[in-house]
Coordinates of C-alpha atoms in Angstrom, one line a residue:
M132 CA 187.9 49.2 197.8
L133 CA 191.3 48.6 199.4
E134 CA 193.0 49.7 196.2
L135 CA 191.2 53.0 196.6
L136 CA 192.5 54.0 200.0
G137 CA 193.3 57.7 200.2
K138 CA 191.5 58.6 197.0
K139 CA 188.3 60.5 196.1
I140 CA 185.8 59.0 193.7
Q141 CA 183.2 60.9 191.7
C142 CA 180.3 58.5 192.0
N143 CA 177.3 57.9 189.6
C144 CA 175.1 58.7 192.6
G145 CA 176.2 62.3 192.3
K146 CA 178.3 62.4 195.4
I147 CA 182.1 62.5 195.8
H148 CA 183.2 59.6 198.0
T149 CA 186.3 60.1 200.0
I150 CA 188.1 56.9 201.0
P151 CA 190.2 57.3 204.1
S152 CA 194.0 56.7 204.0
V153 CA 194.5 53.7 206.3
N154 CA 197.8 51.9 206.5
I155 CA 196.8 48.2 206.4
V156 CA 199.8 45.9 207.2
W157 CA 199.7 42.1 207.1
D158 CA 202.6 41.1 209.3
R159 CA 203.4 39.3 212.6
F160 CA 202.6 41.7 215.4
S161 CA 205.5 42.8 217.7
N162 CA 206.0 45.6 220.2
T163 CA 208.2 47.4 217.7
Y164 CA 205.1 48.6 215.9
F165 CA 203.9 52.1 217.0
S166 CA 207.2 52.8 218.6
N167 CA 207.4 56.1 216.7
K168 CA 204.3 57.4 218.6
K169 CA 203.6 57.8 222.3
S170 CA 200.7 55.3 222.6
L171 CA 198.3 53.9 225.1
F172 CA 197.5 50.3 224.3
V173 CA 194.0 49.1 225.3
A174 CA 193.6 45.3 225.8
D175 CA 191.9 42.8 228.0
E176 CA 193.4 39.9 230.0
N177 CA 193.4 37.6 227.0
T178 CA 194.7 39.9 224.3
A179 CA 197.3 41.6 226.4
N180 CA 199.3 38.3 226.3
L181 CA 199.3 38.0 222.5
S182 CA 202.5 40.1 222.3
N183 CA 205.3 41.3 224.5
L184 CA 204.2 44.8 225.6
S185 CA 206.8 45.2 228.3
G186 CA 207.8 48.9 228.5
K187 CA 204.6 50.0 226.9
N188 CA 201.8 52.0 228.5
V189 CA 199.0 49.4 228.6
L190 CA 195.5 49.6 230.0
T191 CA 194.2 46.1 230.6
L192 CA 190.4 46.3 231.0
T193 CA 188.9 43.5 233.1
D194 CA 185.5 42.0 233.7
P195 CA 184.7 38.7 235.4
R196 CA 182.5 37.7 232.4
R197 CA 183.8 39.6 229.3
V198 CA 184.7 43.1 228.5
T199 CA 181.9 44.8 226.5
A200 CA 181.6 48.0 224.6
T201 CA 180.1 50.5 227.2
V202 CA 180.6 54.2 227.9
E203 CA 181.8 53.1 231.3
N204 CA 184.8 51.4 229.7
V205 CA 185.4 54.4 227.5
D206 CA 185.6 56.5 230.6
K207 CA 188.3 54.2 232.0
V208 CA 190.4 54.8 229.0
L209 CA 189.9 58.6 229.1
K210 CA 190.8 58.7 232.9
I211 CA 194.2 57.1 232.4
L212 CA 194.9 58.9 229.1
G213 CA 197.7 61.5 229.4
N214 CA 199.8 63.1 226.7
E215 CA 199.8 60.1 224.4
D216 CA 199.5 60.8 220.7
M217 CA 197.6 57.6 219.9
I218 CA 195.3 55.0 221.3
V219 CA 195.9 51.4 220.1
S220 CA 193.4 48.6 220.6
I221 CA 194.5 45.0 220.8
G222 CA 191.4 43.0 220.6
S223 CA 188.2 42.4 218.6
G224 CA 185.0 44.3 218.4
S225 CA 184.3 45.6 221.9
L226 CA 187.9 46.7 222.6
T227 CA 188.1 48.4 219.2
D228 CA 184.9 50.3 219.7
I229 CA 186.0 51.4 223.2
A230 CA 189.4 52.6 222.0
K231 CA 188.2 54.4 218.8
Y232 CA 185.4 56.2 220.6
A233 CA 187.9 57.3 223.3
A234 CA 190.2 58.5 220.5
Y235 CA 187.4 60.5 219.0
L236 CA 186.5 62.2 222.2
S237 CA 190.1 62.9 223.1
K238 CA 191.1 64.0 219.6
K239 CA 193.9 61.4 219.6
E240 CA 195.0 59.2 216.7
F241 CA 193.7 55.6 216.7
S242 CA 195.2 52.4 215.4
C243 CA 194.3 48.8 216.0
V244 CA 195.6 45.2 216.2
P245 CA 192.5 43.0 215.4
T246 CA 192.6 39.6 217.2
A247 CA 189.6 38.1 215.4
P248 CA 187.9 38.6 212.1
S249 CA 184.6 38.9 214.0
V250 CA 183.4 42.4 213.0
D251 CA 183.7 45.1 210.4
G252 CA 184.3 47.8 212.9
Y253 CA 188.1 47.9 212.5
T254 CA 187.9 50.3 209.5
S255 CA 184.6 52.0 210.3
S256 CA 184.1 55.5 211.7
A257 CA 181.3 54.3 214.0
A258 CA 181.3 52.7 217.4
P259 CA 178.2 50.8 218.7
L260 CA 178.2 51.3 222.4
M261 CA 175.8 50.6 225.3
V262 CA 174.7 54.0 226.7
N263 CA 172.5 53.8 229.8
G264 CA 171.0 50.5 228.6
I265 CA 170.4 51.6 225.0
K266 CA 172.6 50.4 222.1
Q267 CA 173.7 53.5 220.2
T268 CA 176.0 53.9 217.2
L269 CA 178.3 56.9 217.8
D270 CA 180.9 58.7 215.7
A271 CA 184.4 57.4 216.2
K272 CA 187.9 57.7 214.9
T273 CA 189.0 56.0 211.7
P274 CA 192.3 54.0 212.3
R275 CA 195.7 55.4 211.1
T276 CA 197.2 51.8 211.0
I277 CA 195.9 48.3 211.2
I278 CA 198.2 45.4 211.9
L279 CA 196.9 42.1 210.8
D280 CA 198.7 39.0 212.1
I281 CA 197.1 36.0 210.3
D282 CA 198.2 33.5 213.0
I283 CA 196.5 35.6 215.7
L284 CA 193.4 36.0 213.6
R285 CA 193.0 32.3 212.6
N286 CA 193.7 31.0 216.1
C287 CA 191.0 33.2 217.8
P288 CA 188.2 31.4 219.7
L289 CA 186.0 29.4 217.3
D290 CA 182.9 31.4 218.4
L291 CA 184.6 34.5 217.2
L292 CA 185.1 33.0 213.8
R293 CA 181.4 32.0 213.8
A294 CA 180.6 35.5 214.8
G295 CA 182.7 36.9 211.9
I296 CA 180.7 34.8 209.4
G297 CA 177.4 35.9 211.0
D298 CA 178.4 39.6 210.9
I299 CA 179.7 39.6 207.3
S300 CA 176.7 37.6 206.0
A301 CA 174.4 40.3 207.3
K302 CA 175.6 42.7 204.6
V303 CA 173.3 40.8 202.2
I304 CA 170.3 41.7 204.3
A305 CA 171.6 45.3 204.7
R306 CA 171.6 45.5 200.9
F307 CA 168.0 44.1 200.7
D308 CA 166.8 46.5 203.3
W309 CA 168.4 49.5 201.7
L310 CA 166.9 48.7 198.3
L311 CA 163.5 48.1 199.9
S312 CA 163.6 51.4 201.7
H313 CA 164.7 53.2 198.5
H314 CA 161.7 51.9 196.6
I315 CA 159.1 52.4 199.4
T316 CA 160.3 55.6 201.2
G317 CA 162.5 57.2 198.5
E318 CA 165.6 57.0 200.6
Y319 CA 168.9 57.8 198.9
I320 CA 170.9 54.7 197.8
C321 CA 174.3 54.3 196.2
D322 CA 175.4 51.1 194.5
F323 CA 179.1 51.9 195.0
F324 CA 179.2 50.2 198.4
W325 CA 177.5 47.0 197.3
N326 CA 179.6 46.8 194.2
N327 CA 182.8 47.0 196.3
L328 CA 181.8 44.0 198.4
E329 CA 179.5 41.7 196.4
D330 CA 182.0 39.5 194.6
V331 CA 184.3 39.3 197.6
L332 CA 181.4 38.3 199.8
F333 CA 180.1 35.7 197.3
E334 CA 183.5 34.0 197.1
L335 CA 183.8 34.0 200.9
L336 CA 180.4 32.6 201.6
K337 CA 180.9 29.8 199.0
D338 CA 183.8 28.5 201.1
V339 CA 182.2 29.1 204.5
N340 CA 182.5 25.4 205.5
N341 CA 186.3 26.0 205.8
I342 CA 185.6 28.1 208.9
F343 CA 186.3 25.1 211.2
Q344 CA 189.6 24.4 209.4
R345 CA 191.1 27.8 210.3
E346 CA 192.7 27.9 206.9
K347 CA 194.8 31.0 206.3
N348 CA 193.3 31.8 202.9
F349 CA 189.8 31.6 204.2
V350 CA 190.5 33.7 207.3
S351 CA 192.3 36.4 205.3
K352 CA 189.3 36.5 202.9
L353 CA 186.9 36.9 205.9
M354 CA 189.1 39.7 207.3
T355 CA 189.4 41.4 203.9
A356 CA 185.6 41.4 203.5
Q357 CA 185.3 42.9 207.0
L358 CA 187.7 45.7 206.2
I359 CA 185.8 46.6 203.0
S360 CA 182.5 46.6 204.8
G361 CA 183.9 48.9 207.5
L362 CA 185.3 51.3 204.9
N363 CA 181.8 51.3 203.3
I364 CA 180.4 52.6 206.6
T365 CA 183.1 55.3 206.9
V366 CA 182.7 56.5 203.3
A367 CA 178.9 56.5 203.5
G368 CA 179.0 58.4 206.8
N369 CA 176.5 55.9 208.4
S370 CA 176.1 52.2 208.8
R371 CA 173.4 51.8 206.1
P372 CA 175.6 49.7 203.7
A373 CA 176.3 47.2 206.5
S374 CA 173.4 47.1 208.9
G375 CA 169.7 46.5 208.6
S376 CA 166.9 44.6 210.3
E377 CA 169.3 41.8 211.4
H378 CA 171.4 44.3 213.4
L379 CA 168.2 45.8 215.0
I380 CA 167.3 42.3 216.2
S381 CA 170.8 41.9 217.6
H382 CA 170.7 45.3 219.3
F383 CA 167.4 44.4 220.9
L384 CA 168.6 41.0 222.2
E385 CA 171.7 42.7 223.6
M386 CA 169.6 45.3 225.4
V387 CA 167.4 42.6 226.9
Y388 CA 170.5 41.0 228.3
E389 CA 171.8 44.3 229.6
A390 CA 168.5 45.0 231.3
R391 CA 168.7 41.7 233.1
G392 CA 172.4 42.2 234.0
E393 CA 173.4 39.2 231.9
L394 CA 176.2 38.7 229.4
P395 CA 175.0 38.7 225.7
L396 CA 176.3 36.4 223.0
F397 CA 179.0 37.7 220.8
H398 CA 177.6 40.4 218.5
G399 CA 178.1 38.4 215.2
L400 CA 176.2 35.4 216.7
Q401 CA 173.2 37.5 217.5
V402 CA 173.5 39.1 214.1
A403 CA 173.4 35.6 212.6
M404 CA 170.1 35.0 214.3
G405 CA 168.9 38.3 212.9
T406 CA 170.1 37.3 209.4
Y407 CA 168.1 34.0 209.7
I408 CA 165.0 35.9 210.7
S409 CA 165.3 38.6 208.1
L410 CA 166.1 36.2 205.3
H411 CA 162.9 34.3 206.0
A412 CA 161.1 37.7 206.1
Y413 CA 162.2 38.1 202.5
E414 CA 161.2 34.6 201.8
I415 CA 157.7 35.6 202.8
L416 CA 157.9 38.5 200.2
F417 CA 159.4 36.4 197.3
E418 CA 157.5 33.1 197.8
D419 CA 154.1 34.7 198.6
I420 CA 153.8 32.6 201.8
P421 CA 150.4 33.5 203.2
L422 CA 150.2 34.7 206.8
E423 CA 147.1 35.9 208.5
K424 CA 146.8 39.6 209.5
S425 CA 147.9 39.9 213.1
S426 CA 149.8 42.8 214.7
D427 CA 150.1 44.3 218.2
N428 CA 148.6 47.8 218.5
L429 CA 150.6 50.7 219.8
E430 CA 149.4 50.2 223.4
E431 CA 150.4 46.6 223.4
K432 CA 153.8 47.5 222.1
K433 CA 154.1 50.2 224.8
R434 CA 153.3 47.8 227.5
S435 CA 155.9 45.3 226.3
L436 CA 158.6 48.0 226.0
I437 CA 157.9 49.3 229.5
Q438 CA 158.1 45.8 230.9
L439 CA 161.4 45.2 229.2
F440 CA 163.2 48.5 229.5
G441 CA 161.2 50.8 231.8
P442 CA 158.9 53.8 230.9
K443 CA 161.7 56.3 229.9
K444 CA 163.3 54.1 227.3
A445 CA 159.9 52.9 226.1
E446 CA 158.8 56.5 225.4
N447 CA 162.0 57.1 223.4
F448 CA 161.4 54.0 221.2
L449 CA 157.7 55.0 220.8
R450 CA 158.8 58.5 219.6
I451 CA 161.1 56.9 217.0
Y452 CA 158.3 54.6 215.8
R453 CA 155.7 57.3 215.5
N454 CA 158.0 59.4 213.3
K455 CA 158.7 56.5 210.9
N456 CA 157.6 56.7 207.3
M457 CA 155.4 53.6 207.4
V458 CA 154.2 53.5 203.8
K459 CA 151.3 51.0 203.3
I460 CA 151.1 51.0 199.5
A461 CA 154.1 49.8 197.5
N462 CA 154.7 48.3 194.1
L463 CA 155.6 44.8 195.2
N464 CA 156.4 43.6 191.7
K465 CA 158.9 46.4 191.2
I466 CA 160.5 45.7 194.6
K467 CA 160.8 42.0 193.8
K468 CA 162.4 42.7 190.4
S469 CA 164.9 45.0 192.0
L470 CA 166.0 42.5 194.6
E471 CA 165.5 39.3 192.7
K472 CA 169.0 38.9 191.2
T473 CA 170.8 39.4 194.5
Y474 CA 168.2 37.3 196.4
L475 CA 168.6 34.3 194.0
R476 CA 172.4 34.6 194.1
F477 CA 172.8 34.9 197.9
S478 CA 169.8 33.3 199.6
P479 CA 171.2 29.7 199.2
L480 CA 174.5 30.8 200.6
L481 CA 172.9 32.5 203.6
K482 CA 170.8 29.4 204.3
N483 CA 174.0 27.3 204.3
V484 CA 175.8 29.9 206.6
C485 CA 173.0 29.5 209.1
K486 CA 173.4 25.8 209.0
V487 CA 177.2 25.8 209.3
I488 CA 177.3 28.2 212.3
D489 CA 174.3 26.3 213.8
V490 CA 171.9 29.2 214.2
G491 CA 169.4 26.7 215.6
E492 CA 171.7 26.1 218.6
L493 CA 171.9 29.9 219.1
F494 CA 168.1 30.3 219.3
K495 CA 168.1 27.9 222.3
N496 CA 169.7 30.7 224.4
Y497 CA 166.4 32.6 224.2
S498 CA 162.9 31.9 225.2
R499 CA 160.1 31.9 222.5
D500 CA 158.7 35.1 224.1
V501 CA 162.0 37.0 223.8
I502 CA 162.5 36.0 220.1
K503 CA 158.9 37.1 219.3
Q504 CA 159.5 40.4 221.1
A505 CA 162.8 41.0 219.2
I506 CA 160.9 40.5 215.9
N507 CA 157.8 42.6 216.9
L508 CA 159.6 45.5 218.6
S509 CA 163.2 45.9 217.2
N510 CA 162.0 48.1 214.4
M511 CA 161.2 50.7 217.0
L512 CA 164.9 51.1 218.0
R513 CA 166.0 53.1 214.9
E514 CA 164.4 55.4 212.3
R515 CA 165.9 53.2 209.6
Y516 CA 163.3 51.4 207.4
T517 CA 163.7 47.7 207.0
V518 CA 161.8 44.5 206.0
L519 CA 160.4 44.4 209.6
D520 CA 158.6 47.7 208.9
F521 CA 157.3 46.3 205.7
L522 CA 155.8 43.3 207.5
D523 CA 154.5 45.6 210.3
S524 CA 152.7 48.0 207.9
S525 CA 151.4 44.9 206.0
G526 CA 149.8 43.8 209.3
I527 CA 151.6 40.4 209.5
L528 CA 154.6 41.0 211.7
K529 CA 153.1 39.3 214.7
S530 CA 152.1 36.3 212.6
F531 CA 155.6 36.2 211.1
S532 CA 157.1 36.1 214.6
D533 CA 154.9 33.1 215.5
W534 CA 155.9 31.4 212.2
I535 CA 159.6 32.0 212.8
V536 CA 159.8 30.5 216.3
E537 CA 158.1 27.4 215.0
K538 CA 160.5 27.2 212.0
A539 CA 163.5 27.7 214.3
G540 CA 162.4 24.9 216.5
R541 CA 161.7 27.1 219.5

C-alpha cells in the first residue's frame, strides 16, 4: 500500500480507489520539521518533552489521569487556534484523534509525530471520540506529513507496545466479520484492503514475542502495519477493513468506564480483549462447539442499557439494534469455506498474541458481569454486522458470554 501513495487504482470490485498522498518520513524528530508552515503543536505533558519545541506554538493538554480523545479536548484546540496553517500532533492515539478532528473542523492541514505504534489512526481519515458519553467515529483530516522516529517509537511505554499488537491483531477479526456480513447480509466487500495487509500482518504476528525486546526491526514492522491499516480506512471511506466485533467490545468497555467517571485501559488493550472474545466466537462456528439456546429478550437488554447508560442513550442503541438486518438463515458451510483459509492461517497466531500480551491479566480489570454485558450488548452500538450478531440471531449469545468468562478465568 505504501508504494501506492498518491495513486488511483481501478479495483476488481468495480470501484476506483484513491490512495492519499502522505509524506511518510523515517527520521529523528527535531523542531526544524514543519518550520515552513505556521503550526500549532498539540501534545501532553509527556510527549511535549520528546523534542525541543522552544519558540513553537504548543498546546499542552493536561489531565491528572491521562488525556483521552473527547470533544471537550477538541474544543480546547479550537479555542486556542488562530491563523495557523497546520495542526501537528505529538503523541499516540488520543492526541492524534483530537488534533486531526480539530483540523477537519477548522479546515487546517494536519500532520503528526507518532510517539507509539499503538494504533492505526495516524493515516486514517477517521477519529474515534467520546461524545456525550458515546463513542463515535467521526470524519477527520488525513495527514500531510508523518514523522517516524524509531527511537521514540520503540522506547514508548510497554503497555503502548502491547496495545499496538492488540490493535493490529484485530484486523484479522475485522476481515472475518466483513466476510461473514458479506455472505449473510449481502454487504459490499473488497479484497484490495486485506490483500494489502495480509502478508505484512502475518510476518509481524509470527515475531510477536519480540515485543518485549523493543527491537527496531520489529517496532518498524508494527508501525508499518498500522500505517497500512489506517490507509485502508481512508481509502475505503469507513473503518470496515480495520474494525469489527472486537472494536465494538472495546467501545462498550470504554463507555462503561466513562459512565463511571473512571479511566479506561489503553484502546489497543481493550481491543485485545475483544479479539480474544471474537476469536473464540469463530471457534464456536468452526469447531461446532455446542451451546444451549439462551438469549436476553429486548426488554432485558433495554433494562441493562438503561442501568448502564441512562434512558436516552439506551433508546438510541435500541433503535440501531431494531434496524439491523438480523438474518436467521445462512449457508454455514459456504461461510466456513470462505473463512477457512484465513482462519487456519491466523488463529494460532492470534492465540499466541493473546498469551504474549497476557489478555488474561487484562480481564481481571473487569467484573464477570461487565464482560458478559459487553458481549451481550455491544452489537447494539453500531449498525455493522459482526459475529456477535450471528450468535445473537442463533440464540446462543448469552450462553457464549457465560462460556467466555469461564474460559478467561473470570
